[in-house]
């Protein structure tokens, strides 16, 4: 049987989001969280935060994964002391709001984005990469474990009743 994809290579580029992409990135993030069942459609607190990619780009580093011109994933990189850190201590780089377009799930986009965060951490001399992940995000937890992250249960956090955020960390080897 012939494979119609032979010879077709889709390259994913990880780069900073462009200002013209902020609305797209915000909607992609919200769509991914909604499709995964990680946030309710009527959530008036966090859904607007997920959609506000411009704020993330202004106060942290907003990265996207793109196939050609199509944005298919995003992650926010927050350095210790920045407004978007929740868990980071001195020496820690934190990432937040990792999101992959539902139609690109399983394509390695999340792995590529986390890999870029790890590359940044190594090149900038950070000691650890840390993150919080909602307890419902089992697929993401599996990715983090496969990439070497371990749970840090003593840092778990419940920002509002019914929302349990699990802490993960990875020591950067130099």
mmCIF file with all atom_site columns, C-alpha atoms in Angstrom:
data_model
loop_
_atom_site.group_PDB
_atom_site.id
_atom_site.type_symbol
_atom_site.label_atom_id
_atom_site.label_alt_id
_atom_site.label_comp_id
_atom_site.label_asym_id
_atom_site.label_entity_id
_atom_site.label_seq_id
_atom_site.pdbx_PDB_ins_code
_atom_site.Cartn_x
_atom_site.Cartn_y
_atom_site.Cartn_z
_atom_site.occupancy
_atom_site.B_iso_or_equiv
_atom_site.pdbx_formal_charge
_atom_site.auth_seq_id
_atom_site.auth_comp_id
_atom_site.auth_asym_id
_atom_site.auth_atom_id
_atom_site.pdbx_PDB_model_num
ATOM 1   C CA . UNK A 1 1   ? 0.000   0.000  0.000  1.00 0.00 ? 1   UNK A CA 1
ATOM 2   C CA . UNK A 1 2   ? 1.396   3.413  -0.960 1.00 0.00 ? 2   UNK A CA 1
ATOM 3   C CA . UNK A 1 3   ? 1.715   6.136  1.656  1.00 0.00 ? 3   UNK A CA 1
ATOM 4   C CA . UNK A 1 4   ? 0.388   9.427  0.346  1.00 0.00 ? 4   UNK A CA 1
ATOM 5   C CA . UNK A 1 5   ? 2.565   11.315 2.878  1.00 0.00 ? 5   UNK A CA 1
ATOM 6   C CA . UNK A 1 6   ? 5.897   9.988  1.593  1.00 0.00 ? 6   UNK A CA 1
ATOM 7   C CA . UNK A 1 7   ? 8.060   12.904 0.603  1.00 0.00 ? 7   UNK A CA 1
ATOM 8   C CA . UNK A 1 8   ? 5.882   15.376 2.489  1.00 0.00 ? 8   UNK A CA 1
ATOM 9   C CA . UNK A 1 9   ? 7.671   16.860 5.485  1.00 0.00 ? 9   UNK A CA 1
ATOM 10  C CA . UNK A 1 10  ? 5.961   19.278 7.806  1.00 0.00 ? 10  UNK A CA 1
ATOM 11  C CA . UNK A 1 11  ? 8.512   21.347 9.653  1.00 0.00 ? 11  UNK A CA 1
ATOM 12  C CA . UNK A 1 12  ? 7.512   22.960 12.917 1.00 0.00 ? 12  UNK A CA 1
ATOM 13  C CA . UNK A 1 13  ? 9.232   26.216 13.781 1.00 0.00 ? 13  UNK A CA 1
ATOM 14  C CA . UNK A 1 14  ? 9.324   27.429 17.377 1.00 0.00 ? 14  UNK A CA 1
ATOM 15  C CA . UNK A 1 15  ? 9.636   31.207 17.630 1.00 0.00 ? 15  UNK A CA 1
ATOM 16  C CA . UNK A 1 16  ? 8.341   34.262 19.454 1.00 0.00 ? 16  UNK A CA 1
ATOM 17  C CA . UNK A 1 17  ? 4.742   35.108 18.673 1.00 0.00 ? 17  UNK A CA 1
ATOM 18  C CA . UNK A 1 18  ? 4.219   38.073 16.389 1.00 0.00 ? 18  UNK A CA 1
ATOM 19  C CA . UNK A 1 19  ? 1.857   40.853 17.526 1.00 0.00 ? 19  UNK A CA 1
ATOM 20  C CA . UNK A 1 20  ? -0.401  40.035 14.565 1.00 0.00 ? 20  UNK A CA 1
ATOM 21  C CA . UNK A 1 21  ? -0.776  36.510 15.994 1.00 0.00 ? 21  UNK A CA 1
ATOM 22  C CA . UNK A 1 22  ? -1.783  37.415 19.548 1.00 0.00 ? 22  UNK A CA 1
ATOM 23  C CA . UNK A 1 23  ? -5.529  36.992 18.942 1.00 0.00 ? 23  UNK A CA 1
ATOM 24  C CA . UNK A 1 24  ? -4.928  33.649 17.200 1.00 0.00 ? 24  UNK A CA 1
ATOM 25  C CA . UNK A 1 25  ? -2.657  32.464 20.029 1.00 0.00 ? 25  UNK A CA 1
ATOM 26  C CA . UNK A 1 26  ? -5.195  33.493 22.662 1.00 0.00 ? 26  UNK A CA 1
ATOM 27  C CA . UNK A 1 27  ? -8.013  31.660 20.917 1.00 0.00 ? 27  UNK A CA 1
ATOM 28  C CA . UNK A 1 28  ? -5.838  28.576 20.322 1.00 0.00 ? 28  UNK A CA 1
ATOM 29  C CA . UNK A 1 29  ? -4.984  28.474 24.040 1.00 0.00 ? 29  UNK A CA 1
ATOM 30  C CA . UNK A 1 30  ? -8.620  28.809 25.097 1.00 0.00 ? 30  UNK A CA 1
ATOM 31  C CA . UNK A 1 31  ? -9.727  26.226 22.512 1.00 0.00 ? 31  UNK A CA 1
ATOM 32  C CA . UNK A 1 32  ? -7.136  23.699 23.695 1.00 0.00 ? 32  UNK A CA 1
ATOM 33  C CA . UNK A 1 33  ? -8.133  24.082 27.352 1.00 0.00 ? 33  UNK A CA 1
ATOM 34  C CA . UNK A 1 34  ? -11.833 23.886 26.507 1.00 0.00 ? 34  UNK A CA 1
ATOM 35  C CA . UNK A 1 35  ? -11.450 20.879 24.183 1.00 0.00 ? 35  UNK A CA 1
ATOM 36  C CA . UNK A 1 36  ? -9.450  19.046 26.813 1.00 0.00 ? 36  UNK A CA 1
ATOM 37  C CA . UNK A 1 37  ? -12.117 19.678 29.440 1.00 0.00 ? 37  UNK A CA 1
ATOM 38  C CA . UNK A 1 38  ? -9.631  21.605 31.608 1.00 0.00 ? 38  UNK A CA 1
ATOM 39  C CA . UNK A 1 39  ? -11.786 24.701 31.915 1.00 0.00 ? 39  UNK A CA 1
ATOM 40  C CA . UNK A 1 40  ? -15.522 25.315 31.789 1.00 0.00 ? 40  UNK A CA 1
ATOM 41  C CA . UNK A 1 41  ? -16.919 27.436 28.945 1.00 0.00 ? 41  UNK A CA 1
ATOM 42  C CA . UNK A 1 42  ? -18.505 29.772 31.492 1.00 0.00 ? 42  UNK A CA 1
ATOM 43  C CA . UNK A 1 43  ? -15.258 30.383 33.429 1.00 0.00 ? 43  UNK A CA 1
ATOM 44  C CA . UNK A 1 44  ? -15.140 34.163 33.689 1.00 0.00 ? 44  UNK A CA 1
ATOM 45  C CA . UNK A 1 45  ? -11.860 34.279 35.614 1.00 0.00 ? 45  UNK A CA 1
ATOM 46  C CA . UNK A 1 46  ? -9.276  32.163 33.772 1.00 0.00 ? 46  UNK A CA 1
ATOM 47  C CA . UNK A 1 47  ? -10.701 31.967 30.248 1.00 0.00 ? 47  UNK A CA 1
ATOM 48  C CA . UNK A 1 48  ? -10.014 35.691 29.637 1.00 0.00 ? 48  UNK A CA 1
ATOM 49  C CA . UNK A 1 49  ? -6.453  35.178 30.933 1.00 0.00 ? 49  UNK A CA 1
ATOM 50  C CA . UNK A 1 50  ? -5.939  32.327 28.459 1.00 0.00 ? 50  UNK A CA 1
ATOM 51  C CA . UNK A 1 51  ? -7.211  34.530 25.634 1.00 0.00 ? 51  UNK A CA 1
ATOM 52  C CA . UNK A 1 52  ? -4.962  37.495 26.552 1.00 0.00 ? 52  UNK A CA 1
ATOM 53  C CA . UNK A 1 53  ? -1.823  36.521 24.649 1.00 0.00 ? 53  UNK A CA 1
ATOM 54  C CA . UNK A 1 54  ? -0.831  40.180 24.267 1.00 0.00 ? 54  UNK A CA 1
ATOM 55  C CA . UNK A 1 55  ? -0.462  40.499 28.040 1.00 0.00 ? 55  UNK A CA 1
ATOM 56  C CA . UNK A 1 56  ? 1.656   37.348 28.182 1.00 0.00 ? 56  UNK A CA 1
ATOM 57  C CA . UNK A 1 57  ? 3.877   38.653 25.389 1.00 0.00 ? 57  UNK A CA 1
ATOM 58  C CA . UNK A 1 58  ? 4.329   41.970 27.223 1.00 0.00 ? 58  UNK A CA 1
ATOM 59  C CA . UNK A 1 59  ? 5.131   40.439 30.613 1.00 0.00 ? 59  UNK A CA 1
ATOM 60  C CA . UNK A 1 60  ? 6.829   37.151 29.706 1.00 0.00 ? 60  UNK A CA 1
ATOM 61  C CA . UNK A 1 61  ? 8.050   35.392 26.559 1.00 0.00 ? 61  UNK A CA 1
ATOM 62  C CA . UNK A 1 62  ? 5.288   34.069 24.324 1.00 0.00 ? 62  UNK A CA 1
ATOM 63  C CA . UNK A 1 63  ? 6.428   31.296 21.998 1.00 0.00 ? 63  UNK A CA 1
ATOM 64  C CA . UNK A 1 64  ? 4.514   29.628 19.203 1.00 0.00 ? 64  UNK A CA 1
ATOM 65  C CA . UNK A 1 65  ? 4.927   26.466 17.190 1.00 0.00 ? 65  UNK A CA 1
ATOM 66  C CA . UNK A 1 66  ? 4.128   27.132 13.542 1.00 0.00 ? 66  UNK A CA 1
ATOM 67  C CA . UNK A 1 67  ? 3.807   24.972 10.464 1.00 0.00 ? 67  UNK A CA 1
ATOM 68  C CA . UNK A 1 68  ? 4.423   27.485 7.740  1.00 0.00 ? 68  UNK A CA 1
ATOM 69  C CA . UNK A 1 69  ? 2.115   30.372 8.610  1.00 0.00 ? 69  UNK A CA 1
ATOM 70  C CA . UNK A 1 70  ? -0.235  28.260 10.757 1.00 0.00 ? 70  UNK A CA 1
ATOM 71  C CA . UNK A 1 71  ? 0.163   28.583 14.528 1.00 0.00 ? 71  UNK A CA 1
ATOM 72  C CA . UNK A 1 72  ? -0.460  25.137 16.030 1.00 0.00 ? 72  UNK A CA 1
ATOM 73  C CA . UNK A 1 73  ? 0.836   25.517 19.590 1.00 0.00 ? 73  UNK A CA 1
ATOM 74  C CA . UNK A 1 74  ? 2.056   27.956 22.202 1.00 0.00 ? 74  UNK A CA 1
ATOM 75  C CA . UNK A 1 75  ? 3.784   28.222 25.555 1.00 0.00 ? 75  UNK A CA 1
ATOM 76  C CA . UNK A 1 76  ? 4.515   31.138 27.879 1.00 0.00 ? 76  UNK A CA 1
ATOM 77  C CA . UNK A 1 77  ? 8.017   31.300 29.378 1.00 0.00 ? 77  UNK A CA 1
ATOM 78  C CA . UNK A 1 78  ? 8.250   33.194 32.655 1.00 0.00 ? 78  UNK A CA 1
ATOM 79  C CA . UNK A 1 79  ? 11.526  34.026 34.320 1.00 0.00 ? 79  UNK A CA 1
ATOM 80  C CA . UNK A 1 80  ? 11.812  34.148 38.107 1.00 0.00 ? 80  UNK A CA 1
ATOM 81  C CA . UNK A 1 81  ? 10.475  37.430 39.453 1.00 0.00 ? 81  UNK A CA 1
ATOM 82  C CA . UNK A 1 82  ? 8.245   38.117 36.453 1.00 0.00 ? 82  UNK A CA 1
ATOM 83  C CA . UNK A 1 83  ? 4.511   38.726 36.666 1.00 0.00 ? 83  UNK A CA 1
ATOM 84  C CA . UNK A 1 84  ? 3.652   35.357 35.138 1.00 0.00 ? 84  UNK A CA 1
ATOM 85  C CA . UNK A 1 85  ? 5.579   33.221 37.612 1.00 0.00 ? 85  UNK A CA 1
ATOM 86  C CA . UNK A 1 86  ? 3.650   31.276 40.213 1.00 0.00 ? 86  UNK A CA 1
ATOM 87  C CA . UNK A 1 87  ? 6.070   28.562 41.276 1.00 0.00 ? 87  UNK A CA 1
ATOM 88  C CA . UNK A 1 88  ? 9.548   29.759 40.244 1.00 0.00 ? 88  UNK A CA 1
ATOM 89  C CA . UNK A 1 89  ? 12.135  30.433 42.919 1.00 0.00 ? 89  UNK A CA 1
ATOM 90  C CA . UNK A 1 90  ? 15.543  32.039 42.346 1.00 0.00 ? 90  UNK A CA 1
ATOM 91  C CA . UNK A 1 91  ? 17.316  29.922 39.724 1.00 0.00 ? 91  UNK A CA 1
ATOM 92  C CA . UNK A 1 92  ? 14.062  28.647 38.177 1.00 0.00 ? 92  UNK A CA 1
ATOM 93  C CA . UNK A 1 93  ? 12.583  29.183 34.746 1.00 0.00 ? 93  UNK A CA 1
ATOM 94  C CA . UNK A 1 94  ? 8.843   28.529 34.640 1.00 0.00 ? 94  UNK A CA 1
ATOM 95  C CA . UNK A 1 95  ? 6.528   27.785 31.783 1.00 0.00 ? 95  UNK A CA 1
ATOM 96  C CA . UNK A 1 96  ? 2.788   28.176 31.662 1.00 0.00 ? 96  UNK A CA 1
ATOM 97  C CA . UNK A 1 97  ? -0.191  27.775 29.391 1.00 0.00 ? 97  UNK A CA 1
ATOM 98  C CA . UNK A 1 98  ? 1.279   25.101 27.147 1.00 0.00 ? 98  UNK A CA 1
ATOM 99  C CA . UNK A 1 99  ? -1.398  24.577 24.505 1.00 0.00 ? 99  UNK A CA 1
ATOM 100 C CA . UNK A 1 100 ? -1.641  22.631 21.268 1.00 0.00 ? 100 UNK A CA 1
ATOM 101 C CA . UNK A 1 101 ? -4.421  23.124 18.744 1.00 0.00 ? 101 UNK A CA 1
ATOM 102 C CA . UNK A 1 102 ? -6.790  20.151 19.165 1.00 0.00 ? 102 UNK A CA 1
ATOM 103 C CA . UNK A 1 103 ? -6.374  19.201 15.488 1.00 0.00 ? 103 UNK A CA 1
ATOM 104 C CA . UNK A 1 104 ? -2.575  18.983 16.003 1.00 0.00 ? 104 UNK A CA 1
ATOM 105 C CA . UNK A 1 105 ? -2.717  16.884 19.200 1.00 0.00 ? 105 UNK A CA 1
ATOM 106 C CA . UNK A 1 106 ? -0.363  13.923 19.063 1.00 0.00 ? 106 UNK A CA 1
ATOM 107 C CA . UNK A 1 107 ? 1.902   15.508 16.434 1.00 0.00 ? 107 UNK A CA 1
ATOM 108 C CA . UNK A 1 108 ? 4.787   16.263 18.837 1.00 0.00 ? 108 UNK A CA 1
ATOM 109 C CA . UNK A 1 109 ? 4.011   19.962 19.102 1.00 0.00 ? 109 UNK A CA 1
ATOM 110 C CA . UNK A 1 110 ? 3.890   19.966 22.913 1.00 0.00 ? 110 UNK A CA 1
ATOM 111 C CA . UNK A 1 111 ? 7.187   18.077 23.096 1.00 0.00 ? 111 UNK A CA 1
ATOM 112 C CA . UNK A 1 112 ? 8.804   20.563 20.705 1.00 0.00 ? 112 UNK A CA 1
ATOM 113 C CA . UNK A 1 113 ? 7.605   23.539 22.757 1.00 0.00 ? 113 UNK A CA 1
ATOM 114 C CA . UNK A 1 114 ? 8.790   22.054 26.059 1.00 0.00 ? 114 UNK A CA 1
ATOM 115 C CA . UNK A 1 115 ? 12.080  21.155 24.358 1.00 0.00 ? 115 UNK A CA 1
ATOM 116 C CA . UNK A 1 116 ? 12.553  24.802 23.401 1.00 0.00 ? 116 UNK A CA 1
ATOM 117 C CA . UNK A 1 117 ? 11.902  25.841 27.009 1.00 0.00 ? 117 UNK A CA 1
ATOM 118 C CA . UNK A 1 118 ? 14.559  23.374 28.167 1.00 0.00 ? 118 UNK A CA 1
ATOM 119 C CA . UNK A 1 119 ? 16.989  24.718 25.553 1.00 0.00 ? 119 UNK A CA 1
ATOM 120 C CA . UNK A 1 120 ? 16.360  28.269 26.791 1.00 0.00 ? 120 UNK A CA 1
ATOM 121 C CA . UNK A 1 121 ? 16.904  27.189 30.392 1.00 0.00 ? 121 UNK A CA 1
ATOM 122 C CA . UNK A 1 122 ? 20.234  25.584 29.510 1.00 0.00 ? 122 UNK A CA 1
ATOM 123 C CA . UNK A 1 123 ? 21.495  28.468 27.385 1.00 0.00 ? 123 UNK A CA 1
ATOM 124 C CA . UNK A 1 124 ? 20.463  31.075 29.979 1.00 0.00 ? 124 UNK A CA 1
ATOM 125 C CA . UNK A 1 125 ? 21.964  29.177 32.924 1.00 0.00 ? 125 UNK A CA 1
ATOM 126 C CA . UNK A 1 126 ? 18.793  28.377 34.880 1.00 0.00 ? 126 UNK A CA 1
ATOM 127 C CA . UNK A 1 127 ? 19.044  25.607 37.495 1.00 0.00 ? 127 UNK A CA 1
ATOM 128 C CA . UNK A 1 128 ? 15.543  24.174 37.102 1.00 0.00 ? 128 UNK A CA 1
ATOM 129 C CA . UNK A 1 129 ? 12.475  24.382 34.907 1.00 0.00 ? 129 UNK A CA 1
ATOM 130 C CA . UNK A 1 130 ? 9.227   24.340 36.866 1.00 0.00 ? 130 UNK A CA 1
ATOM 131 C CA . UNK A 1 131 ? 5.524   24.383 36.088 1.00 0.00 ? 131 UNK A CA 1
ATOM 132 C CA . UNK A 1 132 ? 2.059   23.909 37.476 1.00 0.00 ? 132 UNK A CA 1
ATOM 133 C CA . UNK A 1 133 ? -0.389  21.665 35.658 1.00 0.00 ? 133 UNK A CA 1
ATOM 134 C CA . UNK A 1 134 ? -4.059  21.152 36.372 1.00 0.00 ? 134 UNK A CA 1
ATOM 135 C CA . UNK A 1 135 ? -4.748  17.743 37.892 1.00 0.00 ? 135 UNK A CA 1
ATOM 136 C CA . UNK A 1 136 ? -6.976  16.931 34.869 1.00 0.00 ? 136 UNK A CA 1
ATOM 137 C CA . UNK A 1 137 ? -4.123  17.216 32.356 1.00 0.00 ? 137 UNK A CA 1
ATOM 138 C CA . UNK A 1 138 ? -3.027  13.570 32.334 1.00 0.00 ? 138 UNK A CA 1
ATOM 139 C CA . UNK A 1 139 ? -1.686  13.651 28.761 1.00 0.00 ? 139 UNK A CA 1
ATOM 140 C CA . UNK A 1 140 ? 0.561   16.603 29.614 1.00 0.00 ? 140 UNK A CA 1
ATOM 141 C CA . UNK A 1 141 ? 1.720   14.895 32.824 1.00 0.00 ? 141 UNK A CA 1
ATOM 142 C CA . UNK A 1 142 ? 2.836   11.898 30.770 1.00 0.00 ? 142 UNK A CA 1
ATOM 143 C CA . UNK A 1 143 ? 4.807   14.175 28.439 1.00 0.00 ? 143 UNK A CA 1
ATOM 144 C CA . UNK A 1 144 ? 6.488   15.918 31.370 1.00 0.00 ? 144 UNK A CA 1
ATOM 145 C CA . UNK A 1 145 ? 7.492   12.614 32.943 1.00 0.00 ? 145 UNK A CA 1
ATOM 146 C CA . UNK A 1 146 ? 8.874   11.285 29.628 1.00 0.00 ? 146 UNK A CA 1
ATOM 147 C CA . UNK A 1 147 ? 10.938  14.460 29.319 1.00 0.00 ? 147 UNK A CA 1
ATOM 148 C CA . UNK A 1 148 ? 12.442  13.973 32.799 1.00 0.00 ? 148 UNK A CA 1
ATOM 149 C CA . UNK A 1 149 ? 10.243  16.151 34.996 1.00 0.00 ? 149 UNK A CA 1
ATOM 150 C CA . UNK A 1 150 ? 9.322   14.859 38.434 1.00 0.00 ? 150 UNK A CA 1
ATOM 151 C CA . UNK A 1 151 ? 6.437   15.740 40.707 1.00 0.00 ? 151 UNK A CA 1
ATOM 152 C CA . UNK A 1 152 ? 6.989   18.143 43.583 1.00 0.00 ? 152 UNK A CA 1
ATOM 153 C CA . UNK A 1 153 ? 3.843   17.469 45.635 1.00 0.00 ? 153 UNK A CA 1
ATOM 154 C CA . UNK A 1 154 ? 4.916   19.742 48.483 1.00 0.00 ? 154 UNK A CA 1
ATOM 155 C CA . UNK A 1 155 ? 4.487   22.665 46.062 1.00 0.00 ? 155 UNK A CA 1
ATOM 156 C CA . UNK A 1 156 ? 1.012   21.681 44.790 1.00 0.00 ? 156 UNK A CA 1
ATOM 157 C CA . UNK A 1 157 ? -1.451  24.553 44.993 1.00 0.00 ? 157 UNK A CA 1
ATOM 158 C CA . UNK A 1 158 ? -5.192  25.087 45.037 1.00 0.00 ? 158 UNK A CA 1
ATOM 159 C CA . UNK A 1 159 ? -5.721  28.674 43.773 1.00 0.00 ? 159 UNK A CA 1
ATOM 160 C CA . UNK A 1 160 ? -9.514  28.372 43.994 1.00 0.00 ? 160 UNK A CA 1
ATOM 161 C CA . UNK A 1 161 ? -11.756 25.638 45.388 1.00 0.00 ? 161 UNK A CA 1
ATOM 162 C CA . UNK A 1 162 ? -11.963 22.703 42.993 1.00 0.00 ? 162 UNK A CA 1
ATOM 163 C CA . UNK A 1 163 ? -8.786  23.565 41.066 1.00 0.00 ? 163 UNK A CA 1
ATOM 164 C CA . UNK A 1 164 ? -5.743  21.515 42.042 1.00 0.00 ? 164 UNK A CA 1
ATOM 165 C CA . UNK A 1 165 ? -2.471  22.473 40.392 1.00 0.00 ? 165 UNK A CA 1
ATOM 166 C CA . UNK A 1 166 ? 0.280   19.871 40.470 1.00 0.00 ? 166 UNK A CA 1
ATOM 167 C CA . UNK A 1 167 ? 3.901   21.037 40.635 1.00 0.00 ? 167 UNK A CA 1
ATOM 168 C CA . UNK A 1 168 ? 6.582   19.562 38.350 1.00 0.00 ? 168 UNK A CA 1
ATOM 169 C CA . UNK A 1 169 ? 10.300  20.334 38.130 1.00 0.00 ? 169 UNK A CA 1
ATOM 170 C CA . UNK A 1 170 ? 13.326  19.334 36.089 1.00 0.00 ? 170 UNK A CA 1
ATOM 171 C CA . UNK A 1 171 ? 16.903  20.056 37.165 1.00 0.00 ? 171 UNK A CA 1
ATOM 172 C CA . UNK A 1 172 ? 18.986  21.370 34.271 1.00 0.00 ? 172 UNK A CA 1
ATOM 173 C CA . UNK A 1 173 ? 22.270  19.520 33.872 1.00 0.00 ? 173 UNK A CA 1
ATOM 174 C CA . UNK A 1 174 ? 25.261  21.582 32.929 1.00 0.00 ? 174 UNK A CA 1
#
